[in-house]
Amino acid sequence: ATTEIYTLSLHDVFRSQLVALSHKDGKELWRTEVSSESLSPPINTGNHIILQTVDGRVSGFNAKNGERDWFYQAVLPSLTLRGTSWPLLEEGFIFTGFANGKVAMIYPDSGAVRLELPITLNEGKSELERIVDIDGRSLIANDLLIAASYQGNIIDRKSVV
């Protein structure tokens, strides 16, 4: 059982922090700066706290002291929705979508990307038609990865693990 609660606190427009609180008494355990705002909850893998932020970054913070051990930075298009995917810990990997229409499969202890799966292509004449953000929860069921993008594309991929 996890003995700590992790939460994100946005103090002002210029500063975002990840804060760890004790489950027992609510006491602050550590606090660390993050690259930008997060709109999804962090994931506790046991060794790391995984956080995805609106700038297209997924970071792994040491669960004991809050130091950032690694990060993965997705290349984002110039126009995106205000949102992020919810990272999913499944089969020993982190699965999370990005505004570039791809889902990444990431090793939680190192941040190394095993693969990136395109869910959709950003085809269209205007910037609005090319928005392909994956801002919701993807899921894995019966060895299928299921993800949806803003333009309504839904994909399932068998045996990605």
CSV table of C-alpha atoms in Angstrom, one decimal, residues 65-133:
chain,number,residue,atom,x,y,z
A,65,ASN,CA,13.1,12.9,-2.6
A,66,GLY,CA,11.3,14.5,-5.6
A,67,GLU,CA,14.3,14.9,-7.8
A,68,ARG,CA,13.7,14.6,-11.5
A,69,ASP,CA,15.4,11.5,-12.8
A,70,TRP,CA,14.3,11.7,-16.4
A,71,PHE,CA,12.0,13.3,-18.9
A,72,TYR,CA,10.7,12.7,-22.4
A,73,GLN,CA,9.8,15.6,-24.6
A,74,ALA,CA,7.3,15.1,-27.4
A,75,VAL,CA,7.5,17.4,-30.5
A,76,LEU,CA,4.2,19.3,-30.6
A,77,PRO,CA,2.4,21.1,-33.4
A,78,SER,CA,2.1,24.8,-33.3
A,79,LEU,CA,-1.7,24.7,-32.5
A,80,THR,CA,-3.0,22.3,-29.9
A,81,LEU,CA,-5.9,22.0,-27.5
A,82,ARG,CA,-5.5,22.9,-23.9
A,83,GLY,CA,-5.2,19.5,-22.3
A,84,THR,CA,-3.1,16.4,-21.8
A,85,SER,CA,-3.5,12.7,-21.9
A,86,TRP,CA,-3.8,10.7,-18.7
A,87,PRO,CA,-0.7,8.5,-18.4
A,88,LEU,CA,-1.5,4.9,-17.9
A,89,LEU,CA,0.8,2.4,-16.1
A,90,GLU,CA,0.2,-1.1,-17.6
A,91,GLU,CA,2.3,-4.2,-18.2
A,92,GLY,CA,5.3,-2.4,-16.7
A,93,PHE,CA,5.2,0.5,-19.1
A,94,ILE,CA,3.7,4.0,-19.2
A,95,PHE,CA,1.4,4.7,-22.1
A,96,THR,CA,0.4,8.3,-22.8
A,97,GLY,CA,-0.8,10.3,-25.7
A,98,PHE,CA,0.3,13.7,-27.1
A,99,ALA,CA,-0.9,16.6,-29.1
A,100,ASN,CA,1.1,15.2,-32.1
A,101,GLY,CA,-1.4,12.3,-32.5
A,102,LYS,CA,1.0,9.7,-31.1
A,103,VAL,CA,0.9,7.4,-28.0
A,104,ALA,CA,4.3,6.7,-26.5
A,105,MET,CA,5.2,3.5,-24.6
A,106,ILE,CA,7.8,4.5,-22.0
A,107,TYR,CA,10.0,2.6,-19.5
A,108,PRO,CA,9.0,4.1,-16.1
A,109,ASP,CA,12.4,3.7,-14.4
A,110,SER,CA,14.5,5.3,-17.2
A,111,GLY,CA,12.2,7.3,-19.4
A,112,ALA,CA,13.4,5.5,-22.5
A,113,VAL,CA,10.8,5.2,-25.2
A,114,ARG,CA,10.1,1.7,-26.4
A,115,LEU,CA,7.9,2.9,-29.3
A,116,GLU,CA,5.6,5.6,-30.5
A,117,LEU,CA,2.3,4.7,-32.2
A,118,PRO,CA,0.7,7.1,-34.5
A,119,ILE,CA,-3.1,7.2,-33.7
A,120,THR,CA,-3.9,9.7,-36.5
A,121,LEU,CA,-2.2,11.9,-39.1
A,122,ASN,CA,-2.5,15.7,-39.0
A,123,GLU,CA,-4.0,16.1,-42.5
A,124,GLY,CA,-6.0,19.1,-43.4
A,125,LYS,CA,-5.9,22.4,-45.1
A,126,SER,CA,-6.0,24.6,-42.0
A,127,GLU,CA,-4.3,24.5,-38.6
A,128,LEU,CA,-7.7,23.7,-37.1
A,129,GLU,CA,-8.2,20.7,-39.4
A,130,ARG,CA,-4.8,19.4,-38.4
A,131,ILE,CA,-5.4,19.3,-34.6
A,132,VAL,CA,-4.9,15.7,-33.6
A,133,ASP,CA,-4.5,15.9,-29.8
